[in-house]
Coordinates of C-alpha atoms in Angstrom, one line a residue:
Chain A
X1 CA 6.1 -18.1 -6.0
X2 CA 6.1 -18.9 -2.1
X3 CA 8.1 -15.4 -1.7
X4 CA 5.0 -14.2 -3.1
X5 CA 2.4 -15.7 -1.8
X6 CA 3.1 -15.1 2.1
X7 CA 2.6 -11.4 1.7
X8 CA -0.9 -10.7 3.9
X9 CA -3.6 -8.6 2.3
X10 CA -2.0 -5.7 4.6
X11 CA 1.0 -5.7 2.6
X12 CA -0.3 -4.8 -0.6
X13 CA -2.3 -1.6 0.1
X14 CA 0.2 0.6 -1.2
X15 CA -1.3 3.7 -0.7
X16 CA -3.4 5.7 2.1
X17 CA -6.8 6.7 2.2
X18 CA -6.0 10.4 1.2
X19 CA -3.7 9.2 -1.5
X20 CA -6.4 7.2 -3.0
X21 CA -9.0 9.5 -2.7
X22 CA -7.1 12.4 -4.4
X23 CA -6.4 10.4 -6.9
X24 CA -9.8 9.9 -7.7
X25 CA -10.3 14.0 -8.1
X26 CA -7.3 13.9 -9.9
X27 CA -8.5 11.5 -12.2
X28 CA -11.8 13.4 -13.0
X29 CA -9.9 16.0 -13.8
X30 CA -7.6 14.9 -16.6
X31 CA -10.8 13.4 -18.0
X32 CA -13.1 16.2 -18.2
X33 CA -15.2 16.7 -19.7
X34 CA -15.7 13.2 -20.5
X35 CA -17.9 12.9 -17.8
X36 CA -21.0 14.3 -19.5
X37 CA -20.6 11.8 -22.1
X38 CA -20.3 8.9 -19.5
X39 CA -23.7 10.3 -17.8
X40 CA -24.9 10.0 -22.0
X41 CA -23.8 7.0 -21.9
X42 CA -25.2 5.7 -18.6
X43 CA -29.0 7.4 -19.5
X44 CA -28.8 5.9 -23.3
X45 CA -28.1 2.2 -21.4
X46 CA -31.2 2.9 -19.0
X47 CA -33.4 3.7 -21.6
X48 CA -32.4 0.9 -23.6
X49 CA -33.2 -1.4 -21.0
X50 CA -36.4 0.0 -20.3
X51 CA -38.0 1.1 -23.6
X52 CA -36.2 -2.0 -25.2
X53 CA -36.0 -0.4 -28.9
X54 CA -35.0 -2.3 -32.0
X55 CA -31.7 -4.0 -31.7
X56 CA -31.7 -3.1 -27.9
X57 CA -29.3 -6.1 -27.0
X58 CA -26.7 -5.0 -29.8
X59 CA -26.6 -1.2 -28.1
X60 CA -26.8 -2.4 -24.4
X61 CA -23.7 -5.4 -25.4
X62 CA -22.2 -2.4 -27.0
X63 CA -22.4 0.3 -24.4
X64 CA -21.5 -2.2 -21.6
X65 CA -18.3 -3.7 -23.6
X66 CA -17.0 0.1 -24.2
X67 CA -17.7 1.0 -20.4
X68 CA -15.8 -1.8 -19.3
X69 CA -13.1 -1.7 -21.8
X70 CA -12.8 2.5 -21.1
X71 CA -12.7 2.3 -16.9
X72 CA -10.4 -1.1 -17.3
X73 CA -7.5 1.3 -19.9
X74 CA -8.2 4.6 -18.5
X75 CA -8.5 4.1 -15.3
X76 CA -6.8 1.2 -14.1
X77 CA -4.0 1.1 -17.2
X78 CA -3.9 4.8 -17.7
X79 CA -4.5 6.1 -13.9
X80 CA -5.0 3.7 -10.7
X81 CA -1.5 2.0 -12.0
X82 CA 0.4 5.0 -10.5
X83 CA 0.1 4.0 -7.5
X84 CA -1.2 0.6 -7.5
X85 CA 0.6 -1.8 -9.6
X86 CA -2.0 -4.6 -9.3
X87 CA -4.1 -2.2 -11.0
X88 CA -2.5 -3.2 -14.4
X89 CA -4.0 -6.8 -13.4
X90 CA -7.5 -5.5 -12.7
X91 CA -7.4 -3.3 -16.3
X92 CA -6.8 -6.5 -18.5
X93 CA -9.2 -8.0 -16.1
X94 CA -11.8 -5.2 -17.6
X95 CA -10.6 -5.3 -20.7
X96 CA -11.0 -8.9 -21.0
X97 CA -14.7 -8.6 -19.4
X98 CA -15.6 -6.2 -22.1
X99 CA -14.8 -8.5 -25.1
X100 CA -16.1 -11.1 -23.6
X101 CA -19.7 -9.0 -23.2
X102 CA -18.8 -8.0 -27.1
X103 CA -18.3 -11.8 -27.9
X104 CA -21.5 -13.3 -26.5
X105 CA -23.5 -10.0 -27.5
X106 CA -22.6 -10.7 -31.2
X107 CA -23.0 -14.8 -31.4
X108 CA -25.6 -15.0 -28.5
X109 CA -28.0 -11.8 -29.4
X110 CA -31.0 -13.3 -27.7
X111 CA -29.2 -13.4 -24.4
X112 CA -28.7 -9.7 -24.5
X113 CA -32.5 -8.7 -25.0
X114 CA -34.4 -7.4 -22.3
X115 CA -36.6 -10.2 -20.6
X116 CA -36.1 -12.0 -24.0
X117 CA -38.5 -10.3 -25.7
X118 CA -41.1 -8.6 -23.1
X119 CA -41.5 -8.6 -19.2
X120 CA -43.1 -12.2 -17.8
X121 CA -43.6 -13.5 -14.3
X122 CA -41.9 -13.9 -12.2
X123 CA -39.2 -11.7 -14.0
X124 CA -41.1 -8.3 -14.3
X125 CA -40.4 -7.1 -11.1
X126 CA -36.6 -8.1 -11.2
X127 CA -36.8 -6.3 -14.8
X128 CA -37.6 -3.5 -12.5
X129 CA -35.5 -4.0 -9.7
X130 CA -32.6 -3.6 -12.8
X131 CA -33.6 -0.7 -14.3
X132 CA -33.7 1.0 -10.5
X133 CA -30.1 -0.4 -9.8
X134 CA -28.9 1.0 -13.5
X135 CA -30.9 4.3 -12.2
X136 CA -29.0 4.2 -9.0
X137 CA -25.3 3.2 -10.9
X138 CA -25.8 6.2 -13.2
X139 CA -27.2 8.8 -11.2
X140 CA -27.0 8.3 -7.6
X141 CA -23.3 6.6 -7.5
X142 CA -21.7 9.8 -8.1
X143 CA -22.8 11.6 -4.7
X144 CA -21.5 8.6 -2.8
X145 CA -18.0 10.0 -2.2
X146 CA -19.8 12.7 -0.4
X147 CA -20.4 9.9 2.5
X148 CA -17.1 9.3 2.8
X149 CA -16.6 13.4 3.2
X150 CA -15.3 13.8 0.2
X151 CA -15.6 16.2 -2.6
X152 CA -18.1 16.2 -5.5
X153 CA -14.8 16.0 -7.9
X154 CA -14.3 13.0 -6.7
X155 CA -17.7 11.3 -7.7
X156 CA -17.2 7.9 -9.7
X157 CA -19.3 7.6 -12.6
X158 CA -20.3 4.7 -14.9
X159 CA -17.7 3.7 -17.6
X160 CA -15.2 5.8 -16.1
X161 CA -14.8 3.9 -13.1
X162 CA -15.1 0.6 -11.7
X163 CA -17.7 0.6 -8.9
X164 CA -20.4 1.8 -11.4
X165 CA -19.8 -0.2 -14.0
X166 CA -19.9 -3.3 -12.0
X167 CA -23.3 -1.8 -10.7
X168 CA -25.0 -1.0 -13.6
X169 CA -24.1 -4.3 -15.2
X170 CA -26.0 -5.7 -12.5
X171 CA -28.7 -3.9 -13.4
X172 CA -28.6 -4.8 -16.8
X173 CA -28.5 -8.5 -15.8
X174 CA -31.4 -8.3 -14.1
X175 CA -33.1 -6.6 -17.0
X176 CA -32.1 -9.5 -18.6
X177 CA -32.7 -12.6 -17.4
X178 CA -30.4 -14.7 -19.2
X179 CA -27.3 -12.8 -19.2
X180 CA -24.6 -15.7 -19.5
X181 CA -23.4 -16.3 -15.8
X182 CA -20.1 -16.6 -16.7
X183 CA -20.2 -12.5 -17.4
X184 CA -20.5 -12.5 -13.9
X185 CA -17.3 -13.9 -12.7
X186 CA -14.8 -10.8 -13.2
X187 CA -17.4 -8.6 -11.6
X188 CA -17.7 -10.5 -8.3
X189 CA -13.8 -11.1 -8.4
X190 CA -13.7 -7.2 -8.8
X191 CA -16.0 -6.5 -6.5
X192 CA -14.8 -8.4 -3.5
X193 CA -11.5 -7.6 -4.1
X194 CA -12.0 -3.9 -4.0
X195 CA -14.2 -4.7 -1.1
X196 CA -11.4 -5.6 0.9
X197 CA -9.0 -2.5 -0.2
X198 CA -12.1 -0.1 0.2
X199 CA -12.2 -1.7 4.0
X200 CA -8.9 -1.5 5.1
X201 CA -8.8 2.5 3.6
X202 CA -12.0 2.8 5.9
X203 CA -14.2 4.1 3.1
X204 CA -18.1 3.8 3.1
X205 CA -17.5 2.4 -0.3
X206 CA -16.9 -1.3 1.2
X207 CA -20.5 -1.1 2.1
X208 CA -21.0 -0.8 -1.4
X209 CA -19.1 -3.2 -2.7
X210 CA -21.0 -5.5 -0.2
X211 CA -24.0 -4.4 -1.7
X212 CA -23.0 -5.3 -4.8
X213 CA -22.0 -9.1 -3.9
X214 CA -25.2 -9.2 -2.3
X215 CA -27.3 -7.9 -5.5
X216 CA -25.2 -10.4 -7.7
X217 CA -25.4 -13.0 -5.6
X218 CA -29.1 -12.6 -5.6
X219 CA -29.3 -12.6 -9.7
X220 CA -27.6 -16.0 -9.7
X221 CA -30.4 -17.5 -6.8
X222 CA -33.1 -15.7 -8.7
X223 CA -31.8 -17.5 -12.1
X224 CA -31.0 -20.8 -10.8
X225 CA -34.3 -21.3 -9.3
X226 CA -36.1 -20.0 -12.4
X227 CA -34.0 -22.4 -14.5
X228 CA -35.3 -25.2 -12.0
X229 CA -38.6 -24.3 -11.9
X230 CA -38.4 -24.2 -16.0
X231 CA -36.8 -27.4 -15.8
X232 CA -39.8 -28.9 -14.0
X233 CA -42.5 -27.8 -16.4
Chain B
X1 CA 27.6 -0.1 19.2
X2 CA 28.8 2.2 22.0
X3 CA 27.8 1.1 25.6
X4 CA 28.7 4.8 26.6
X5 CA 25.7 5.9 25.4
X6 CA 23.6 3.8 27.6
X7 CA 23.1 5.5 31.2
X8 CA 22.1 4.9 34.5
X9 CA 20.2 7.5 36.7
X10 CA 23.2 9.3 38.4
X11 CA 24.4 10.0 35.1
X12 CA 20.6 10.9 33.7
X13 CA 20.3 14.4 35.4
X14 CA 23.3 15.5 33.9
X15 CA 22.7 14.2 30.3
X16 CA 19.0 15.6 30.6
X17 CA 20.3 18.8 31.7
X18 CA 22.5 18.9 28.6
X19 CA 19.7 17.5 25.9
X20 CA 17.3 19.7 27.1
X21 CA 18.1 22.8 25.8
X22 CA 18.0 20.9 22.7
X23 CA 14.5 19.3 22.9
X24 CA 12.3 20.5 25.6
X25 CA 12.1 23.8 26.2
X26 CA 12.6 25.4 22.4
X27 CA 10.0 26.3 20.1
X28 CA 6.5 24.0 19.9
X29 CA 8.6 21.7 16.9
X30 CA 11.4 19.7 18.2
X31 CA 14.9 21.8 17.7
X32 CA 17.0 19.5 16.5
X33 CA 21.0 19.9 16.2
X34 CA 22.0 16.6 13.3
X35 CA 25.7 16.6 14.8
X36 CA 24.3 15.7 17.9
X37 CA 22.4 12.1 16.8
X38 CA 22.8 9.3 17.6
X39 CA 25.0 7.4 15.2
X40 CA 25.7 3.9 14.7
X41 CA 28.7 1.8 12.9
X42 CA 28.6 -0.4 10.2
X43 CA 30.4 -3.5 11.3
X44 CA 31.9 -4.2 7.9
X45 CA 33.4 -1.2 7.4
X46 CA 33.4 0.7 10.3
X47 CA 31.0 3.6 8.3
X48 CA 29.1 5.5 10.9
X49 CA 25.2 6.4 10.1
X50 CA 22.8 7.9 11.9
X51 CA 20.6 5.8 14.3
X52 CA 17.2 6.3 12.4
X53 CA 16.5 6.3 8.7
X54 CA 13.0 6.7 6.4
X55 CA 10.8 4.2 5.4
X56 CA 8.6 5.2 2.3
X57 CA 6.2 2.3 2.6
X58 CA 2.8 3.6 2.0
X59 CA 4.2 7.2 2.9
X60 CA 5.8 8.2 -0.5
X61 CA 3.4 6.7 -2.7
X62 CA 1.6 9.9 -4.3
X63 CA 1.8 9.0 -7.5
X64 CA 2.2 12.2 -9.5
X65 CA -0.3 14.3 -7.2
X66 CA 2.0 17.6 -7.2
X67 CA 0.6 18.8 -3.8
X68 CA 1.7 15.8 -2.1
X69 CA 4.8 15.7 -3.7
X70 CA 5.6 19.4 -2.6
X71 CA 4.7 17.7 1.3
X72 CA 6.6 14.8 1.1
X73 CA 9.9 16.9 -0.3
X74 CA 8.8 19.0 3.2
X75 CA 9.1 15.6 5.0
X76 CA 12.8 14.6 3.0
X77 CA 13.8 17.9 3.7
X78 CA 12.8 17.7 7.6
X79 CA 14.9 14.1 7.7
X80 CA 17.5 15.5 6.4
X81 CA 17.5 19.1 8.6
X82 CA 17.5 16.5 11.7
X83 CA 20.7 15.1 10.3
X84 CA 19.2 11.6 8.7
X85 CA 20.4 9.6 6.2
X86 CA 19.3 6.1 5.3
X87 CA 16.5 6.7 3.1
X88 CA 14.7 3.1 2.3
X89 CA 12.2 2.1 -0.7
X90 CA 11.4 -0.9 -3.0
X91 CA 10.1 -1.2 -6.1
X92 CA 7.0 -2.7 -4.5
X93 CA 6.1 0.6 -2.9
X94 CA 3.8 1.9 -6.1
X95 CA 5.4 5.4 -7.1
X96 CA 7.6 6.0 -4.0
X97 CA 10.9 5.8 -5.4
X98 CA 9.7 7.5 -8.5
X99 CA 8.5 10.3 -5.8
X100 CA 11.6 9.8 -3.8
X101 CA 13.8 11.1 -6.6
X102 CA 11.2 13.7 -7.0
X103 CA 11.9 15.2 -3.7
X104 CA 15.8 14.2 -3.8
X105 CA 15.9 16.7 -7.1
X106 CA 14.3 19.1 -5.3
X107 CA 16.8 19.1 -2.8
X108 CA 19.3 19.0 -4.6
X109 CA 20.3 15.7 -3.4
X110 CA 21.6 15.9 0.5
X111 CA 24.9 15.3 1.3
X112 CA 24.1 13.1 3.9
X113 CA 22.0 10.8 2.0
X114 CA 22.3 7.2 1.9
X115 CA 20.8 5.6 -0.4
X116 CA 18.9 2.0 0.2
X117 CA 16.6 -0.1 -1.9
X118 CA 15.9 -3.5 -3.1
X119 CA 15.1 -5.9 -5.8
X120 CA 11.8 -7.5 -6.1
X121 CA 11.1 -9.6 -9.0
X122 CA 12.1 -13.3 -10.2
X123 CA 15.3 -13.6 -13.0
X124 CA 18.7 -12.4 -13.5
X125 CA 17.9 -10.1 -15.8
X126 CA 14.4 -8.5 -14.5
X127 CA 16.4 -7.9 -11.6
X128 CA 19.5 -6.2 -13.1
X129 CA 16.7 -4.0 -15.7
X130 CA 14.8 -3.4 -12.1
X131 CA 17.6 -2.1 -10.2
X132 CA 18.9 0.3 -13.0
X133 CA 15.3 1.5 -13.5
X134 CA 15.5 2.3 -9.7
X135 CA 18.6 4.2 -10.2
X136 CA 17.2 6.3 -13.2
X137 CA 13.8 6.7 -10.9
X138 CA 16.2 8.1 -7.6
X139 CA 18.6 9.7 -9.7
X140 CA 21.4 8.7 -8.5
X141 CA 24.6 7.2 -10.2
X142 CA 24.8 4.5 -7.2
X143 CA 23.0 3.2 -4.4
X144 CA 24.3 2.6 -1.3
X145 CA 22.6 -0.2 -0.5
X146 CA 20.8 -2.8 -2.5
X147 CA 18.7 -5.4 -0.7
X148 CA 16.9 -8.5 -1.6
X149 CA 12.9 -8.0 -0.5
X150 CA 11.2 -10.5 1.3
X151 CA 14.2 -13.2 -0.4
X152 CA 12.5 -13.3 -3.7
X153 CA 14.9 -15.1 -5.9
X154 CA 17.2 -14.9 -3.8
X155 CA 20.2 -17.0 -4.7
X156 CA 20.3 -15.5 -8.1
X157 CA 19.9 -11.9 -7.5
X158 CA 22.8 -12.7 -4.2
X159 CA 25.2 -13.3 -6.9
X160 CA 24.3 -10.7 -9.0
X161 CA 24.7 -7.9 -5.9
X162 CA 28.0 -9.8 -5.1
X163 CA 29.2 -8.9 -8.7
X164 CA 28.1 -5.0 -8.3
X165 CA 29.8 -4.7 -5.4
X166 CA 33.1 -5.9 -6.9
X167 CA 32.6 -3.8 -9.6
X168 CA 31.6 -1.4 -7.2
X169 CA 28.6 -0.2 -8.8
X170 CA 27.0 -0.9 -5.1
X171 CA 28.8 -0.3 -1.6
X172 CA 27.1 -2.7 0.3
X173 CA 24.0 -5.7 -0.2
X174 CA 21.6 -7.5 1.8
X175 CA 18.9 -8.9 2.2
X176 CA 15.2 -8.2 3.5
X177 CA 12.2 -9.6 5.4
X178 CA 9.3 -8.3 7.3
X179 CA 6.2 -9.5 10.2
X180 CA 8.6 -13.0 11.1
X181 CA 8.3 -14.2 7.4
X182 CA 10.7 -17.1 6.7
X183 CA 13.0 -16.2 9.6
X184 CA 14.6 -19.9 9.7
X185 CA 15.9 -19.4 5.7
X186 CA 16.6 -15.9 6.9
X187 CA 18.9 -16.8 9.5
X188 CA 20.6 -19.3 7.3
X189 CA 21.1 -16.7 4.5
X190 CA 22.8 -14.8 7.7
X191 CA 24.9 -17.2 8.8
X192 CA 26.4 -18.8 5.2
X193 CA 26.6 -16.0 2.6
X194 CA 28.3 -13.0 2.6
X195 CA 26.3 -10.1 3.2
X196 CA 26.5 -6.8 4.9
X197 CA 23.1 -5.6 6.0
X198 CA 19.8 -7.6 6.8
X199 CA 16.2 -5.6 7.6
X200 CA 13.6 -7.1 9.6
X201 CA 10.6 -6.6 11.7
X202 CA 11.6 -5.8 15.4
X203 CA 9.4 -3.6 18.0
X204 CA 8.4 -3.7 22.0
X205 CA 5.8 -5.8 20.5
X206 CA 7.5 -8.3 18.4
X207 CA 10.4 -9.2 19.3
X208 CA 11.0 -12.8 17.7
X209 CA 14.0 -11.3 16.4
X210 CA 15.7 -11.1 19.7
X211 CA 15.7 -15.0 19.8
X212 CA 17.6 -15.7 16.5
X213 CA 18.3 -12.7 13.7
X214 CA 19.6 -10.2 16.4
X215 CA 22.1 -12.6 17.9
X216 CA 23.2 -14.1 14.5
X217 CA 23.7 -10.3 13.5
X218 CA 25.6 -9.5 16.1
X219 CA 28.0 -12.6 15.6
X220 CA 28.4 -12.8 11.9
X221 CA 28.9 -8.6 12.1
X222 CA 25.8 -7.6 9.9
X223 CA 24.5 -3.9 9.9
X224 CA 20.9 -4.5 10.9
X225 CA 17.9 -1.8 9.6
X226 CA 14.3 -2.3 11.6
X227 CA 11.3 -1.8 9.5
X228 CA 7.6 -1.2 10.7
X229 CA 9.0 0.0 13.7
X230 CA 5.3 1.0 15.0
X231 CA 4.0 -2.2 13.7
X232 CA 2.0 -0.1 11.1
X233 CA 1.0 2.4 13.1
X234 CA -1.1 0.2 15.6
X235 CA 1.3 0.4 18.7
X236 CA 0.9 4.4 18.4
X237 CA -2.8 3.6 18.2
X238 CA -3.0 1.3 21.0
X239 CA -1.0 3.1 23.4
X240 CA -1.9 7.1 22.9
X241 CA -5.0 6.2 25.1
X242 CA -2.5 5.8 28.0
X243 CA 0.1 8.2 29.6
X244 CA 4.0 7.9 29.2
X245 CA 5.3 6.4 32.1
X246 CA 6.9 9.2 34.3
X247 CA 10.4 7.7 34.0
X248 CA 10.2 7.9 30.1
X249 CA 11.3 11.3 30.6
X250 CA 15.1 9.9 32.4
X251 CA 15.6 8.3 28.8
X252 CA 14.3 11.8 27.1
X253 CA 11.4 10.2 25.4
X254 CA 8.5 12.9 25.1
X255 CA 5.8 11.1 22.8
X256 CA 5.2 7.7 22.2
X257 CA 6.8 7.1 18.8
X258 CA 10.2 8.4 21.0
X259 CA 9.4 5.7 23.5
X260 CA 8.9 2.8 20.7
X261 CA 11.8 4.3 18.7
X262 CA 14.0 4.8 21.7
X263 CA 13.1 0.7 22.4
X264 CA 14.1 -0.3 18.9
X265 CA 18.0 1.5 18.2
X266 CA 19.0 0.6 22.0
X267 CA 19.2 -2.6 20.9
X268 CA 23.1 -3.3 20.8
X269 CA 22.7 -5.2 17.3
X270 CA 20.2 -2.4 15.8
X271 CA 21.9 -0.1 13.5
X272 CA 19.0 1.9 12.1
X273 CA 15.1 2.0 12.9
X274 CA 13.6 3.1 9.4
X275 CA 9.6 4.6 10.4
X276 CA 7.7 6.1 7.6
X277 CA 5.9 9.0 8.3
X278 CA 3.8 11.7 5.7
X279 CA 4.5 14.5 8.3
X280 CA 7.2 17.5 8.7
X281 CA 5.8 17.4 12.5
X282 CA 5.9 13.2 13.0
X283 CA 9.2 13.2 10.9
X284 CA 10.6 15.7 14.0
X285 CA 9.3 14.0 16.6
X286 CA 10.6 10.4 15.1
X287 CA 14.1 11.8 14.6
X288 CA 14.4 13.4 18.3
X289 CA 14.2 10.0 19.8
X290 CA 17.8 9.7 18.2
X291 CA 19.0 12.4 20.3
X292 CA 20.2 12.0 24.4
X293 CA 20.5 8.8 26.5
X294 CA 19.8 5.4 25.0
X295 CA 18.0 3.2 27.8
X296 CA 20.3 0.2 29.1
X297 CA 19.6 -2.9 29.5
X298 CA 17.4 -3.2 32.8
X299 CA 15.5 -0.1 31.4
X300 CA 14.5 -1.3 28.4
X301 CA 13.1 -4.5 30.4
X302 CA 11.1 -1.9 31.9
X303 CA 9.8 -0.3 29.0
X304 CA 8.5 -4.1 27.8
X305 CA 7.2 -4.6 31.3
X306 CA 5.1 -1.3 31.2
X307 CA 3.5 -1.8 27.6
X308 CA 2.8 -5.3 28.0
X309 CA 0.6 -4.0 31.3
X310 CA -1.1 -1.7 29.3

């Protein structure tokens, strides 16, 4: 084990920034057109959230589970292990994450309903705040690989790949409010591990993936005050 | 190692005059004739390669992108016009030696090839299943060289390489380290067991290996490869901001990478630098710096004196 743990964080990027990004085209590629169902899939979970119809938390534990489970086989498993072998880690990782969401949406319904049953204080504007980051995870995190000067067929979208997942579960949470917190641990493991890859390729997606810390890191503040504060009433 | 080829400055006009034709004044890429590099011998055996190899850390990891595997087989093929021959790769590398065998097919595996990997996994028998699924993934019947990475496991996979090459399913073993991990068990690995090649970390900017692994080498009569010759690419980047000193050119060092390769294989105990490159043009420019005068002893002091002013 000690042969293994002296290796730096250096040592196991694998690949280069042009690798990895063509890889990402590549990706899109084998999997068209699957994309237009992920963007399906992506609207169906925002108007879920939103317009909270009958057995919303069933469909949003549903849609999230599957868009975990799909990114984590197809393209850590199926794909990013080519040329990343930790990436066969970080699919059972997802995979793992989206039975847990399937688990906990099944015995704990209640947990997966929007605001629990209507927007309150002071959650309403968080409810809010989630249905604009699911907006953003959906629709906007596919042009972001144009900032790092990259093509269009490279865009990431939710359930497909990682970053957008991670994102619009976020959003979900905050939609929400008492999403278990444990559903939170892969995501931030995730999230500041690729933070540290995306950094050392030199891609503007380490700024997301700070983002993201910083928007789950808020949803656990937000929730453990408002546990307190509903605590001391 | 041959002292001939080191020179001193009455000597350097003439040699320059000679090389030059080769390397200066040809076409913009660097003309490159294979007889004439730089070779070094294997102490056990006597077994002459040439004085730079290829890494394929990073570099040959494409996974199976065709494009870049059509540009890396451009990159084998210019190691291989320059007269190369150590090509190394672990199974740690992602895809490379998948790629690697790729490129070798498509080259319809060169002559001069010699063949190096390693073994990177706990147990007896992952190691044996990992080092025939690395012969199926190069496609070859044999590899020259089979090295223990970074030590893991490495008493039992030691025995198992000592078997092979009995049997002679492998010509010679070793064993690997990189960035001054674990030098001390290193060096005692050198000194007690019966090896033939050890790999290690060794540059104008690190040179902890001078103290202990290069003498030990040297004594015990190990073939030593040097990996991460550029320290990943950061002494290129911290020195292209500054010129080549003007004497570079009495050692027939051109670029940079020439000047940091040209430090490296001087070393009497060094028997190949390995850099990793993704470029026919770097892959040119790396293997030229095995071609005319070697700098001796007080000019290599120089060249540390120079880059530690910079």
């Amino acid at each position: 084990m000690e042969t293994y743990l002296d290796y730096s964080l250096q040592d196991l990027l694998l690949f280069s920034s042009k690798v990895y990004f063509r890889s990402l085209i590549l990706y899109n590629a084998k999997l068209w057109p699957a994309q237009i169902l992920a963007l399906f899939a992506g609207l169906s979970l925002l108007w879920v959230c939103y317009k909270q119809p009958r057995y919303a938390s069933y469909l949003i534990g549903t849609l999230l589970a599957l868009a975990w489970t799909i990114s984590g086989t197809l393209f850590h498993l199926s794909h990013f292990q080519e040329i990343n072998w930790l990436a066969i880690a970080y699919g059972w990782m997802f995979i793992v994450q989206g039975f847990l969401i399937l688990i906990w949406c099944i015995s704990q319904p209640e947990k997966f309903h929007p605001l629990n049953g209507g927007p309150k204080e002071p959650w309403n504007k968080w409810f809010l705040f989630g249905n604009l980051v699911i907006l953003l995870a959906v629709c906007a995190f596919p042009f972001i690989t144009l900032l790092d000067g990259q093509p269009l067929q490279g865009a990431q979208l939710f359930a497909l790949f990682p970053a957008p997942t991670i994102l619009a579960t976020l959003g979900v949470a905050y939609c929400l409010a008492k999403l278990p917190l444990m559903l939170l641990v892969i995501p931030l493991i995730y999230a500041l591990i690729d933070f540290i890859t995306t950094n050392m390729l030199n891609s503007i997606m380490s700024y997301i993936y700070l983002m993201i810390m910083g928007i789950l890191v808020l949803y656990v503040i937000i929730r453990i005050k408002s546990n307190r504060k509903n605590n001391t009433q | 190692m041959s002292h001939s080829l080191f020179v001193n400055r009455r000597d350097f006009v003439k040699t320059l005059l000679a090389s030059c034709s080769a390397i200066s004044f040809a076409t913009p890429a660097w003309s490159l004739t294979p007889s004439s590099l730089i070779k070094k011998t294997i102490p056990k055996t006597g077994e002459q390669i040439p004085s730079l190899g290829m890494g394929s850390w990073i570099t040959f990891n494409v996974g199976p992108d065709t494009q870049l595997r059509l540009d890396r087989t451009k990159v084998l093929k210019a190691f291989f016009d320059a007269g190369g021959g150590l090509v190394d790769s672990s199974p740690m590398y992602g895809s490379s030696e998948e790629v690697i065998g790729h490129c070798l097919e498509q080259l319809a595996f060169p002559k001069g090839l010699f063949s190096a990997t390693k073994v990177w996994t706990p147990l007896k028998s992952r190691g044996i299943s990992q080092m025939e699924n690395s012969m199926k993934l190069w496609g070859i019947k044999r590899f020259d060289l089979l090295q223990i990475h970074n030590l893991v496991d490495w008493k039992t996979h030691l025995a198992t390489l000592k078997d092979m090459k009995e049997k002679g399913l492998v010509r010679y073993i070793g064993i690997t380290t990189s960035h001054g991990r674990r030098h001390g068990e290193f060096a005692q690995i050198m000194k007690t067991q019966d090896i033939d090649f050890v790999q290690f970390t060794y540059n104008i900017d690190d040179r902890e290996a001078e103290n202990q692994l290069l003498p030990i080498a040297q004594d015990k009569g190990l073939a030593v490869i040097i990996n991460r010759p550029f320290q990943r690419g950061s002494l290129i980047d911290r020195f292209a901001a500054h010129p080549l000193p003007e004497w570079a050119s009495q050692i027939g060092c051109k670029t940079w990478p020439q000047f940091l390769l040209k430090f490296i294989i001087s070393h009497p105990a060094v028997t190949c630098a390995i850099p990793a490159t993704s470029q026919v043009s770097h892959m040119q420019e790396n293997m030229a710096a095995a071609l005319g005068p070697l700098p001796d002893e007080n000019m290599r002091a120089r060249m540390i004196t120079y880059c530690n002013s910079l």
